[in-house]
Amino acid sequence: MECINVRKEIERLVYLDNQNLGDEIYRHIESCRACAQYLEETRLVAGKIAGIRHREPILKNPEGFTEDIMKAIQIDSKENHFQITEKSGKFPVITFLQRLLAAASVCLFLVFGYEEYVVVDKISRLEKQNAAISQSSQYRSALKLKKTISILSADPEMLNQYTELKTKKINLRTLLKAAMYADVAGITPDAPGWLKRSDYNASISPFMSILKQFDSTHYTIQR
Amino acid sequence: MLTDLQEIIESVKKGDQAAFRRIVEEYRQQAFSLAFRIMCDEEEARDVVQESFIKVWQKIETYDMTQKFSTWLYKIVANSAIDRLRQIKRHNLVNLEKVISQLDHINREITQMEVDNKETTELIRWLAEGLPEKQQIVFVLRDLQGIESSEVRQILNLSENSVKSNLYHARKAIREKLLKVIK
């Protein structure tokens, strides 16, 4: 017999009240010092455990303990009786209706939940498509504008017309300013004579500077 | 030992409270020993056993007469004790009755029985300390309560190998612990 099997047997037999090990194990132990020591230690440990096993915990006041249990089961019996009486009445119908209602609400939740999901999914897809279309139309308009600008800037006649229009606009603005000054100074084309010379010069000087500005453009205003 | 146990159980199944009282009187000490050794606490063990007997009363209809009654009872007690232990660990609970009883001890002489119970508690607690829950329960049932392996298997719903392996590891750990002290 091998040491490992001998020790297993020692473990198995020694623990509960130190049962007889058998001749085969005793023969092995006589020739094996390690297993002999193992047996000695196991017996020591098993003896200690047996000592604890024999120290039976004592239940204090066992009669009172039993009475407490009996009181508890009497209360329990009354509660159970009440439950049984309830069950024999309307209870099963109510339970059935409650369960039916719960099942129906679960079904409704599933159906409407799915519908909601489908609608939300469609809306989000449409929103995505819309955003894509809007972006592409903006891009196309920008491209169109860029193309127009490049065509216009490439044509010299168009460029000239543009410059002329710009000059005309500046001249018109200058003339408007001059007219405003003249109006403030009370100068009319037909009767400036009643003004004194000094007053006339004081009023006319800003007007003249505007006219000079107008002349510097080297363009005549045509109505 | 009740010789007419089967008849008593039949009566209990019919709601006979006097018959149930006989069962409580017969098994209360064994149930208390098991709960005490698992819980390592006298007050908690009392609560667990009371709760277990109430469960026995409530579930007696489900008891299979082919099974040993003590095995069925131990199963209820062990499961209630394990549940209570887990509850205590999870919520770090303190038993109010225990605190009151400790306060009560200050004002009166402690009996020899209480000293013995306290010593046993300390010993088991020291031995089982550090063992995983399953190993601890298997050790208590097999080596301290002296229940046969086949019964331990039924009580804990474990396979034969699982009982053997848990017991082997528990004994190994306890052996090392004890030898350190003895040597």
Coordinates of C-alpha atoms in Angstrom, one line a residue, chain A residues 11 15-16 37-38 41-42 44-45 48-49 52-53 55-63 65-70 72-74 76-77, chain B residues 17 20-21 28-29 32-33 36-37 42 46 49-50 53-54 57-58 113-114 116-117 119-120 127 142-144 171 175 178-179 182-183:
Chain A
E11 CA -8.0 10.5 7.5
Y15 CA -11.8 11.2 12.6
L16 CA -15.0 9.7 13.8
Q37 CA 4.0 10.3 12.5
Y38 CA 1.1 11.2 10.3
E41 CA -0.7 13.7 14.5
T42 CA -4.0 12.8 13.0
L44 CA -4.1 14.1 18.2
V45 CA -6.1 16.5 16.0
K48 CA -9.2 17.5 19.9
I49 CA -12.1 17.7 17.4
I52 CA -15.2 19.7 20.8
R53 CA -17.9 17.4 19.3
R55 CA -19.1 19.5 24.2
E56 CA -22.8 19.6 23.3
P57 CA -24.1 23.1 23.4
I58 CA -26.9 23.2 25.9
L59 CA -30.3 24.9 25.1
K60 CA -31.3 27.2 27.9
N61 CA -34.9 27.0 29.2
P62 CA -36.1 24.4 26.7
E63 CA -39.7 24.5 28.0
F65 CA -38.3 27.7 24.0
T66 CA -41.0 25.2 23.0
E67 CA -43.7 27.5 24.3
D68 CA -42.4 30.3 22.1
I69 CA -42.5 28.0 19.0
M70 CA -46.1 26.9 19.9
A72 CA -45.7 31.3 16.9
I73 CA -47.4 28.5 15.1
Q74 CA -50.8 29.3 16.7
D76 CA -49.3 31.3 12.0
S77 CA -52.4 29.0 11.9
Chain B
Q17 CA -50.5 21.1 17.4
F20 CA -46.1 19.1 16.7
R21 CA -45.2 19.9 20.3
R28 CA -35.1 20.9 19.7
Q29 CA -31.7 20.0 21.3
F32 CA -30.0 23.8 18.5
S33 CA -26.6 22.0 18.5
F36 CA -25.2 26.8 17.4
R37 CA -22.2 25.1 15.8
E42 CA -26.3 31.2 21.3
R46 CA -32.1 30.0 19.2
V49 CA -34.1 27.0 15.4
Q50 CA -37.4 28.7 16.3
F53 CA -39.5 24.8 13.5
I54 CA -42.1 27.3 12.2
W57 CA -45.0 23.4 10.7
Q58 CA -45.7 25.4 7.5
M113 CA -23.8 26.1 31.3
E114 CA -23.2 29.6 29.9
D116 CA -19.4 26.0 28.7
N117 CA -21.5 27.4 25.8
E119 CA -16.1 28.3 25.5
T120 CA -17.5 26.0 22.8
L127 CA -11.3 26.4 14.3
R142 CA -19.6 15.8 9.5
D143 CA -17.0 16.2 12.3
L144 CA -18.8 18.2 14.9
R171 CA -9.6 19.1 7.9
R175 CA -5.1 20.2 11.3
L178 CA -4.3 22.7 15.7
L179 CA -0.8 21.2 15.3
I182 CA -0.3 21.6 20.2
K183 CA 3.4 21.6 19.2

